[in-house]
PDB file of C-alpha atoms and ligand atoms in Angstrom:
ATOM      1  CA  MET K   3      60.012  98.302 198.139  1.00 95.00           C
ATOM      2  CA  GLU K   4      59.791  96.924 194.658  1.00 95.00           C
ATOM      3  CA  ILE K   5      60.925  99.479 192.106  1.00 97.00           C
ATOM      4  CA  ILE K   6      59.985  99.017 188.477  1.00 97.00           C
ATOM      5  CA  ILE K   7      61.476 101.421 185.963  1.00 97.00           C
ATOM      6  CA  ARG K   8      60.110 101.637 182.422  1.00 97.00           C
ATOM      7  CA  PRO K   9      61.276 103.835 179.538  1.00 96.00           C
ATOM      8  CA  ASP K  10      58.068 105.889 179.479  1.00 98.00           C
ATOM      9  CA  SER K  11      54.810 106.477 181.315  1.00 98.00           C
ATOM     10  CA  GLN K  12      52.840 104.474 178.775  1.00 98.00           C
ATOM     11  CA  GLN K  13      54.779 101.280 179.446  1.00 98.00           C
ATOM     12  CA  ALA K  14      54.787 101.973 183.175  1.00 98.00           C
ATOM     13  CA  SER K  15      51.015 102.445 183.143  1.00 98.00           C
ATOM     14  CA  MET K  16      50.568  99.062 181.414  1.00 98.00           C
ATOM     15  CA  ILE K  17      52.450  97.402 184.279  1.00 97.00           C
ATOM     16  CA  ALA K  18      50.380  99.310 186.833  1.00 98.00           C
ATOM     17  CA  ALA K  19      47.139  98.267 185.124  1.00 98.00           C
ATOM     18  CA  GLY K  20      48.313  94.651 185.175  1.00 97.00           C
ATOM     19  CA  ILE K  21      48.883  94.866 188.930  1.00 97.00           C
ATOM     20  CA  VAL K  22      45.421  96.309 189.613  1.00 98.00           C
ATOM     21  CA  ALA K  23      43.766  93.891 187.161  1.00 98.00           C
ATOM     22  CA  ARG K  24      45.381  90.952 188.901  1.00 96.00           C
ATOM     23  CA  THR K  25      43.761  91.956 192.197  1.00 97.00           C
ATOM     24  CA  VAL K  26      40.414  92.432 190.425  1.00 98.00           C
ATOM     25  CA  ARG K  27      40.649  88.950 188.853  1.00 97.00           C
ATOM     26  CA  GLU K  28      41.922  87.139 191.933  1.00 96.00           C
ATOM     27  CA  LYS K  29      39.566  88.729 194.461  1.00 97.00           C
ATOM     28  CA  PRO K  30      36.059  89.292 193.120  1.00 91.00           C
ATOM     29  CA  HIS K  31      35.137  91.459 196.133  1.00 97.00           C
ATOM     30  CA  ALA K  32      38.348  93.417 196.313  1.00 98.00           C
ATOM     31  CA  VAL K  33      38.581  96.925 197.687  1.00 98.00           C
ATOM     32  CA  LEU K  34      40.427  99.385 195.481  1.00 98.00           C
ATOM     33  CA  GLY K  35      42.042 102.579 196.756  1.00 98.00           C
ATOM     34  CA  LEU K  36      42.078 105.174 193.995  1.00 98.00           C
ATOM     35  CA  ALA K  37      43.971 108.376 193.278  1.00 98.00           C
ATOM     36  CA  THR K  38      43.399 111.387 191.041  1.00 98.00           C
ATOM     37  CA  GLY K  39      45.793 113.716 189.194  1.00 95.00           C
ATOM     38  CA  ASN K  40      47.547 113.422 185.860  1.00 96.00           C
ATOM     39  CA  THR K  41      49.617 110.412 186.807  1.00 98.00           C
ATOM     40  CA  PRO K  42      46.948 107.651 186.948  1.00 98.00           C
ATOM     41  CA  LEU K  43      45.135 108.763 183.763  1.00 98.00           C
ATOM     42  CA  GLN K  44      46.799 106.163 181.538  1.00 98.00           C
ATOM     43  CA  LEU K  45      46.322 103.487 184.196  1.00 98.00           C
ATOM     44  CA  TYR K  46      42.578 104.216 184.197  1.00 98.00           C
ATOM     45  CA  ARG K  47      42.494 104.233 180.377  1.00 98.00           C
ATOM     46  CA  ASN K  48      44.062 100.770 180.432  1.00 98.00           C
ATOM     47  CA  LEU K  49      41.559  99.489 183.005  1.00 98.00           C
ATOM     48  CA  VAL K  50      38.671 100.845 180.902  1.00 98.00           C
ATOM     49  CA  ARG K  51      40.085  99.072 177.850  1.00 98.00           C
ATOM     50  CA  MET K  52      40.558  95.824 179.799  1.00 98.00           C
ATOM     51  CA  HIS K  53      36.954  96.065 180.988  1.00 98.00           C
ATOM     52  CA  ARG K  54      35.709  96.663 177.437  1.00 98.00           C
ATOM     53  CA  ASP K  55      37.917  94.228 175.527  1.00 98.00           C
ATOM     54  CA  GLU K  56      38.757  91.536 178.070  1.00 97.00           C
ATOM     55  CA  GLY K  57      35.695  91.644 180.303  1.00 97.00           C
ATOM     56  CA  LEU K  58      37.620  92.765 183.396  1.00 98.00           C
ATOM     57  CA  ASP K  59      34.788  92.690 185.891  1.00 98.00           C
ATOM     58  CA  PHE K  60      34.380  95.344 188.591  1.00 98.00           C
ATOM     59  CA  ALA K  61      30.864  94.251 189.610  1.00 98.00           C
ATOM     60  CA  GLY K  62      31.963  92.983 193.027  1.00 98.00           C
ATOM     61  CA  MET K  63      34.455  95.750 193.767  1.00 98.00           C
ATOM     62  CA  THR K  64      34.328  98.574 196.279  1.00 98.00           C
ATOM     63  CA  SER K  65      36.420 101.717 195.894  1.00 98.00           C
ATOM     64  CA  PHE K  66      37.709 104.448 198.163  1.00 98.00           C
ATOM     65  CA  ASN K  67      39.320 107.583 196.823  1.00 98.00           C
ATOM     66  CA  LEU K  68      42.169 109.227 198.648  1.00 98.00           C
ATOM     67  CA  ASP K  69      40.886 112.765 198.868  1.00 98.00           C
ATOM     68  CA  GLU K  70      38.537 115.576 197.869  1.00 98.00           C
ATOM     69  CA  TYR K  71      38.571 119.372 198.045  1.00 97.00           C
ATOM     70  CA  VAL K  72      36.622 121.015 200.859  1.00 97.00           C
ATOM     71  CA  GLY K  73      33.826 123.320 199.743  1.00 96.00           C
ATOM     72  CA  ILE K  74      33.732 122.088 196.155  1.00 94.00           C
ATOM     73  CA  PRO K  75      30.459 120.433 195.078  1.00 95.00           C
ATOM     74  CA  PRO K  76      30.812 116.974 193.526  1.00 96.00           C
ATOM     75  CA  ALA K  77      29.518 118.341 190.200  1.00 95.00           C
ATOM     76  CA  HIS K  78      32.263 121.003 189.993  1.00 95.00           C
ATOM     77  CA  PRO K  79      34.362 120.171 186.904  1.00 95.00           C
ATOM     78  CA  SER K  80      37.590 120.157 188.953  1.00 95.00           C
ATOM     79  CA  SER K  81      36.279 118.067 191.861  1.00 96.00           C
ATOM     80  CA  PHE K  82      37.804 114.640 192.299  1.00 97.00           C
ATOM     81  CA  HIS K  83      34.265 113.246 191.995  1.00 98.00           C
ATOM     82  CA  SER K  84      34.052 114.660 188.463  1.00 98.00           C
ATOM     83  CA  TYR K  85      37.524 113.411 187.617  1.00 98.00           C
ATOM     84  CA  MET K  86      36.717 109.861 188.711  1.00 98.00           C
ATOM     85  CA  TRP K  87      33.456 109.697 186.800  1.00 98.00           C
ATOM     86  CA  ALA K  88      35.021 111.199 183.673  1.00 98.00           C
ATOM     87  CA  HIS K  89      38.047 108.923 183.601  1.00 98.00           C
ATOM     88  CA  LEU K  90      36.923 105.672 185.191  1.00 98.00           C
ATOM     89  CA  PHE K  91      33.549 105.178 186.833  1.00 98.00           C
ATOM     90  CA  SER K  92      31.421 106.043 183.788  1.00 98.00           C
ATOM     91  CA  HIS K  93      33.265 103.434 181.743  1.00 98.00           C
ATOM     92  CA  ILE K  94      33.367 100.370 184.009  1.00 98.00           C
ATOM     93  CA  ASN K  95      30.792  98.332 185.939  1.00 98.00           C
ATOM     94  CA  LEU K  96      31.787  99.316 189.480  1.00 98.00           C
ATOM     95  CA  PRO K  97      28.445  99.666 191.337  1.00 98.00           C
ATOM     96  CA  LYS K  98      27.676 103.291 192.203  1.00 97.00           C
ATOM     97  CA  GLU K  99      26.668 102.428 195.757  1.00 98.00           C
ATOM     98  CA  ARG K 100      30.111 101.017 196.487  1.00 98.00           C
ATOM     99  CA  ILE K 101      32.045 104.040 195.237  1.00 98.00           C
ATOM    100  CA  ASN K 102      33.379 106.119 198.119  1.00 98.00           C
ATOM    101  CA  ILE K 103      34.931 109.583 197.873  1.00 98.00           C
ATOM    102  CA  PRO K 104      35.330 111.927 200.858  1.00 98.00           C
ATOM    103  CA  ASP K 105      32.473 114.425 201.127  1.00 96.00           C
ATOM    104  CA  GLY K 106      34.004 117.860 200.611  1.00 96.00           C
ATOM    105  CA  LEU K 107      30.687 119.549 201.444  1.00 97.00           C
ATOM    106  CA  THR K 108      30.183 117.933 204.828  1.00 97.00           C
ATOM    107  CA  THR K 109      29.132 120.256 207.626  1.00 96.00           C
ATOM    108  CA  ASP K 110      30.689 117.950 210.229  1.00 97.00           C
ATOM    109  CA  VAL K 111      34.251 117.235 209.142  1.00 97.00           C
ATOM    110  CA  PRO K 112      35.395 115.096 212.102  1.00 97.00           C
ATOM    111  CA  ALA K 113      32.277 112.889 211.858  1.00 98.00           C
ATOM    112  CA  ALA K 114      32.623 112.523 208.075  1.00 97.00           C
ATOM    113  CA  CYS K 115      36.286 111.521 208.452  1.00 98.00           C
ATOM    114  CA  ARG K 116      35.492 108.983 211.168  1.00 98.00           C
ATOM    115  CA  LYS K 117      32.733 107.574 208.973  1.00 98.00           C
ATOM    116  CA  TYR K 118      35.132 107.235 206.038  1.00 98.00           C
ATOM    117  CA  GLU K 119      37.621 105.288 208.152  1.00 98.00           C
ATOM    118  CA  GLN K 120      34.803 103.101 209.449  1.00 98.00           C
ATOM    119  CA  ALA K 121      33.555 102.431 205.906  1.00 98.00           C
ATOM    120  CA  ILE K 122      37.035 101.286 204.828  1.00 98.00           C
ATOM    121  CA  ARG K 123      37.194  98.921 207.804  1.00 98.00           C
ATOM    122  CA  SER K 124      33.664  97.602 207.187  1.00 98.00           C
ATOM    123  CA  ALA K 125      34.545  96.892 203.553  1.00 98.00           C
ATOM    124  CA  GLY K 126      37.400  94.694 204.766  1.00 98.00           C
ATOM    125  CA  GLY K 127      40.292  97.116 204.214  1.00 98.00           C
ATOM    126  CA  ILE K 128      41.924  98.268 200.999  1.00 98.00           C
ATOM    127  CA  ASP K 129      43.551  95.552 198.892  1.00 98.00           C
ATOM    128  CA  VAL K 130      45.502  97.765 196.550  1.00 98.00           C
ATOM    129  CA  GLN K 131      45.991 101.487 196.985  1.00 98.00           C
ATOM    130  CA  VAL K 132      46.941 103.490 193.892  1.00 98.00           C
ATOM    131  CA  LEU K 133      49.074 106.534 194.700  1.00 98.00           C
ATOM    132  CA  GLY K 134      50.663 109.435 192.880  1.00 98.00           C
ATOM    133  CA  ILE K 135      53.249 111.632 194.532  1.00 98.00           C
ATOM    134  CA  GLY K 136      53.509 115.403 194.714  1.00 96.00           C
ATOM    135  CA  SER K 137      56.720 117.156 193.811  1.00 94.00           C
ATOM    136  CA  ASN K 138      56.935 117.935 197.543  1.00 95.00           C
ATOM    137  CA  GLY K 139      56.637 114.243 198.428  1.00 97.00           C
ATOM    138  CA  HIS K 140      52.979 114.259 199.465  1.00 97.00           C
ATOM    139  CA  ILE K 141      50.846 111.149 198.986  1.00 98.00           C
ATOM    140  CA  GLY K 142      47.117 111.685 199.035  1.00 98.00           C
ATOM    141  CA  PHE K 143      47.094 115.272 200.272  1.00 97.00           C
ATOM    142  CA  ASN K 144      49.298 114.465 203.222  1.00 98.00           C
ATOM    143  CA  GLU K 145      51.545 117.476 202.944  1.00 97.00           C
ATOM    144  CA  PRO K 146      55.036 117.616 204.479  1.00 97.00           C
ATOM    145  CA  SER K 147      54.826 117.539 208.302  1.00 98.00           C
ATOM    146  CA  SER K 148      51.810 115.172 208.224  1.00 98.00           C
ATOM    147  CA  SER K 149      51.856 112.664 211.047  1.00 98.00           C
ATOM    148  CA  LEU K 150      53.096 109.323 209.789  1.00 98.00           C
ATOM    149  CA  SER K 151      50.202 107.658 211.589  1.00 98.00           C
ATOM    150  CA  SER K 152      47.490 110.134 210.563  1.00 98.00           C
ATOM    151  CA  ARG K 153      43.962 109.046 209.649  1.00 98.00           C
ATOM    152  CA  THR K 154      41.394 110.635 207.315  1.00 98.00           C
ATOM    153  CA  ARG K 155      41.137 114.317 208.254  1.00 98.00           C
ATOM    154  CA  ILE K 156      41.122 117.880 206.973  1.00 98.00           C
ATOM    155  CA  LYS K 157      44.433 119.272 205.693  1.00 98.00           C
ATOM    156  CA  THR K 158      45.558 122.690 204.510  1.00 97.00           C
ATOM    157  CA  LEU K 159      47.219 122.650 201.100  1.00 96.00           C
ATOM    158  CA  THR K 160      50.712 124.012 200.674  1.00 95.00           C
ATOM    159  CA  GLU K 161      51.190 126.836 198.221  1.00 94.00           C
ATOM    160  CA  GLU K 162      53.130 124.433 195.970  1.00 90.00           C
ATOM    161  CA  SER K 163      50.181 122.031 195.826  1.00 92.00           C
ATOM    162  CA  ARG K 164      47.763 124.888 195.160  1.00 94.00           C
ATOM    163  CA  LEU K 165      49.939 126.182 192.334  1.00 93.00           C
ATOM    164  CA  ASP K 166      50.100 122.689 190.819  1.00 89.00           C
ATOM    165  CA  VAL K 167      46.314 122.693 190.322  1.00 92.00           C
ATOM    166  CA  ALA K 168      45.785 126.439 189.779  1.00 94.00           C
ATOM    167  CA  ALA K 169      44.954 126.054 186.081  1.00 93.00           C
ATOM    168  CA  ALA K 170      41.991 123.794 186.884  1.00 91.00           C
ATOM    169  CA  PHE K 171      40.478 126.497 189.101  1.00 94.00           C
ATOM    170  CA  GLY K 172      41.126 129.502 186.870  1.00 93.00           C
ATOM    171  CA  GLY K 173      44.142 130.693 188.883  1.00 94.00           C
ATOM    172  CA  GLU K 174      45.560 130.273 192.375  1.00 92.00           C
ATOM    173  CA  GLU K 175      42.855 132.391 194.060  1.00 93.00           C
ATOM    174  CA  GLY K 176      40.230 129.903 192.951  1.00 93.00           C
ATOM    175  CA  VAL K 177      41.990 126.837 194.406  1.00 95.00           C
ATOM    176  CA  PRO K 178      40.420 125.531 197.618  1.00 96.00           C
ATOM    177  CA  THR K 179      42.639 125.912 200.672  1.00 97.00           C
ATOM    178  CA  HIS K 180      41.528 122.700 202.370  1.00 97.00           C
ATOM    179  CA  VAL K 181      41.020 119.057 201.499  1.00 98.00           C
ATOM    180  CA  LEU K 182      39.816 115.904 203.173  1.00 98.00           C
ATOM    181  CA  THR K 183      42.414 113.191 202.741  1.00 98.00           C
ATOM    182  CA  MET K 184      43.066 109.679 203.916  1.00 98.00           C
ATOM    183  CA  GLY K 185      45.930 109.812 206.385  1.00 98.00           C
ATOM    184  CA  LEU K 186      49.312 108.167 206.077  1.00 98.00           C
ATOM    185  CA  GLY K 187      48.172 105.602 208.658  1.00 98.00           C
ATOM    186  CA  THR K 188      45.101 104.894 206.531  1.00 98.00           C
ATOM    187  CA  ILE K 189      47.271 104.375 203.442  1.00 98.00           C
ATOM    188  CA  MET K 190      49.693 102.173 205.386  1.00 98.00           C
ATOM    189  CA  ASP K 191      46.811  99.840 206.301  1.00 98.00           C
ATOM    190  CA  ALA K 192      46.312  98.932 202.616  1.00 98.00           C
ATOM    191  CA  ARG K 193      47.505  95.422 201.821  1.00 98.00           C
ATOM    192  CA  LYS K 194      49.449  96.663 198.824  1.00 98.00           C
ATOM    193  CA  CYS K 195      50.509 100.161 197.756  1.00 98.00           C
ATOM    194  CA  LEU K 196      51.124 100.994 194.115  1.00 98.00           C
ATOM    195  CA  LEU K 197      52.833 104.334 193.626  1.00 98.00           C
ATOM    196  CA  LEU K 198      53.189 105.783 190.140  1.00 98.00           C
ATOM    197  CA  ALA K 199      55.477 108.675 189.271  1.00 98.00           C
ATOM    198  CA  PHE K 200      56.357 110.086 185.880  1.00 98.00           C
ATOM    199  CA  GLY K 201      58.559 112.932 184.696  1.00 98.00           C
ATOM    200  CA  LYS K 202      61.621 114.836 185.878  1.00 98.00           C
ATOM    201  CA  LYS K 203      59.498 116.998 188.153  1.00 96.00           C
ATOM    202  CA  LYS K 204      58.963 113.981 190.410  1.00 98.00           C
ATOM    203  CA  ALA K 205      62.569 112.704 190.407  1.00 98.00           C
ATOM    204  CA  ARG K 206      63.616 114.377 193.644  1.00 98.00           C
ATOM    205  CA  ALA K 207      60.478 113.345 195.543  1.00 98.00           C
ATOM    206  CA  VAL K 208      60.930 109.763 194.318  1.00 98.00           C
ATOM    207  CA  ALA K 209      64.597 109.663 195.373  1.00 98.00           C
ATOM    208  CA  ARG K 210      63.760 111.046 198.815  1.00 98.00           C
ATOM    209  CA  THR K 211      60.855 108.615 199.160  1.00 98.00           C
ATOM    210  CA  VAL K 212      62.951 105.556 198.325  1.00 98.00           C
ATOM    211  CA  GLU K 213      66.473 106.388 199.406  1.00 98.00           C
ATOM    212  CA  GLY K 214      66.092 109.146 201.975  1.00 97.00           C
ATOM    213  CA  PRO K 215      65.266 108.798 205.650  1.00 98.00           C
ATOM    214  CA  VAL K 216      61.694 108.101 206.751  1.00 98.00           C
ATOM    215  CA  THR K 217      60.449 111.541 207.654  1.00 98.00           C
ATOM    216  CA  ALA K 218      57.198 113.459 207.914  1.00 98.00           C
ATOM    217  CA  MET K 219      58.860 116.068 205.680  1.00 98.00           C
ATOM    218  CA  VAL K 220      58.651 113.555 202.808  1.00 98.00           C
ATOM    219  CA  PRO K 221      55.314 111.856 203.462  1.00 98.00           C
ATOM    220  CA  GLY K 222      55.884 109.241 200.732  1.00 98.00           C
ATOM    221  CA  SER K 223      58.912 107.959 202.658  1.00 98.00           C
ATOM    222  CA  VAL K 224      56.577 106.284 205.160  1.00 98.00           C
ATOM    223  CA  LEU K 225      56.095 103.631 202.462  1.00 98.00           C
ATOM    224  CA  GLN K 226      59.551 102.302 203.363  1.00 98.00           C
ATOM    225  CA  LEU K 227      57.756 100.807 206.365  1.00 98.00           C
ATOM    226  CA  HIS K 228      55.110  99.122 204.205  1.00 98.00           C
ATOM    227  CA  PRO K 229      55.871  95.470 203.452  1.00 96.00           C
ATOM    228  CA  ARG K 230      54.248  95.473 199.994  1.00 97.00           C
ATOM    229  CA  THR K 231      54.876  98.670 198.119  1.00 98.00           C
ATOM    230  CA  ILE K 232      55.511  98.746 194.401  1.00 97.00           C
ATOM    231  CA  LEU K 233      56.768 101.889 192.683  1.00 98.00           C
ATOM    232  CA  VAL K 234      56.249 102.049 188.943  1.00 98.00           C
ATOM    233  CA  LEU K 235      58.352 104.826 187.448  1.00 98.00           C
ATOM    234  CA  ASP K 236      59.314 106.145 184.073  1.00 98.00           C
ATOM    235  CA  LYS K 237      62.987 106.823 183.413  1.00 97.00           C
ATOM    236  CA  ASP K 238      62.733 110.516 184.203  1.00 98.00           C
ATOM    237  CA  ALA K 239      61.091 109.987 187.571  1.00 98.00           C
ATOM    238  CA  ALA K 240      63.800 107.419 188.384  1.00 98.00           C
ATOM    239  CA  SER K 241      66.640 109.672 187.240  1.00 98.00           C
ATOM    240  CA  GLU K 242      67.758 110.754 190.727  1.00 98.00           C
ATOM    241  CA  LEU K 243      67.763 107.269 192.257  1.00 98.00           C
ATOM    242  CA  GLU K 244      71.310 106.360 193.223  1.00 98.00           C
ATOM    243  CA  MET K 245      70.674 102.644 192.963  1.00 97.00           C
ATOM    244  CA  ALA K 246      68.532 102.656 189.812  1.00 96.00           C
ATOM    245  CA  ASP K 247      70.783 100.105 188.087  1.00 95.00           C
ATOM    246  CA  TYR K 248      70.440  97.741 191.005  1.00 96.00           C
ATOM    247  CA  TYR K 249      66.628  98.025 191.026  1.00 95.00           C
ATOM    248  CA  ALA K 250      66.545  97.288 187.293  1.00 93.00           C
ATOM    249  CA  TRP K 251      68.828  94.276 187.786  1.00 93.00           C
ATOM    250  CA  VAL K 252      66.714  92.956 190.645  1.00 93.00           C
ATOM    251  CA  HIS K 253      63.618  93.238 188.504  1.00 90.00           C
ATOM    252  CA  GLU K 254      65.181  91.463 185.529  1.00 90.00           C
ATOM    253  CA  HIS K 255      66.363  88.576 187.669  1.00 92.00           C
ATOM    254  CA  LYS K 256      63.172  87.926 189.580  1.00 88.00           C
ATOM    255  CA  PRO K 257      61.511  84.613 188.946  1.00 87.00           C
ATOM    256  CA  ASP K 258      58.261  85.276 187.066  1.00 83.00           C
ATOM    257  CA  TRP K 259      56.115  83.973 189.909  1.00 81.00           C
ATOM    258  CA  GLN K 260      57.616  86.545 192.246  1.00 80.00           C
ATOM    259  CA  LYS K 261      56.905  89.568 190.067  1.00 77.00           C
ATOM    260  CA  TYR K 262      54.497  92.236 191.290  1.00 73.00           C
TER     261      TYR K 262
HETATM  262  P1  PGA A 325      49.816 114.518 189.522  1.00 77.86           P
HETATM  263  O1  PGA A 325      49.590 114.737 191.087  1.00 77.86           O
HETATM  264  O2  PGA A 325      49.533 113.087 189.257  1.00 77.86           O
HETATM  265  O3  PGA A 325      48.836 115.437 188.867  1.00 77.86           O
HETATM  266  O4  PGA A 325      51.245 114.877 189.248  1.00 77.86           O
HETATM  267  C1  PGA A 325      50.106 113.799 191.971  1.00 77.86           C
HETATM  268  C2  PGA A 325      49.913 114.279 193.393  1.00 77.86           C
HETATM  269  O5  PGA A 325      49.961 115.500 193.633  1.00 77.86           O
HETATM  270  O6  PGA A 325      49.736 113.430 194.277  1.00 77.86           O
END
């Protein structure tokens, strides 16, 4: 794992945007794996700015989002569809027909999940997968106890995860109980994983992900088995890492060509 620690989320998000932009520049038909939540907002703002000011070109890209709520129409203001259009898709030139988000309204969940996996394979696999992490260690909506080799499927949210998003649904009762999410096996197939985490609230999950044992109880820890995972953290999210000084030293002493 490559662990990059920056003083704040703004600087960390600049690094993350640079990593995604590099894939976009180097591979004109790249496949991007995208995440929602508060964490990637500044990353997306940077990508929008790079598109506007530097001509970063998404015309050949394909995207797959990690997850979507079950039973929530795409137009619902708190759907992940709405989030993605508000924060990224409306502002860049990624073709609409190559944007993929799980269908939370499907009437045949197993078929829709199989189709999603097939679509990722047909697109050539994900080049870079953006990830946040839940305070309980989930990535995507793979809650603790998720199989480390799981594929896209329906999951039941934990109470903690439902509470985290309660405000967006007018209180906990309004939060959907189920989601469709890429599995941990699906995420592990990405060529590169880019996990962002900011704030003290994530410090324990980050420490368990990086320095704890690989366990289904901390789904993010499966990334220890991924050969190309980069974590971009702010200082607070890194505050419980025992070897933080070492990671910083490693980063400072890398030859430039080896970075990211
Ligand atoms: P957040 O969510 O970015 O809103 O903190 C991350 C997650 O739950 O995966």
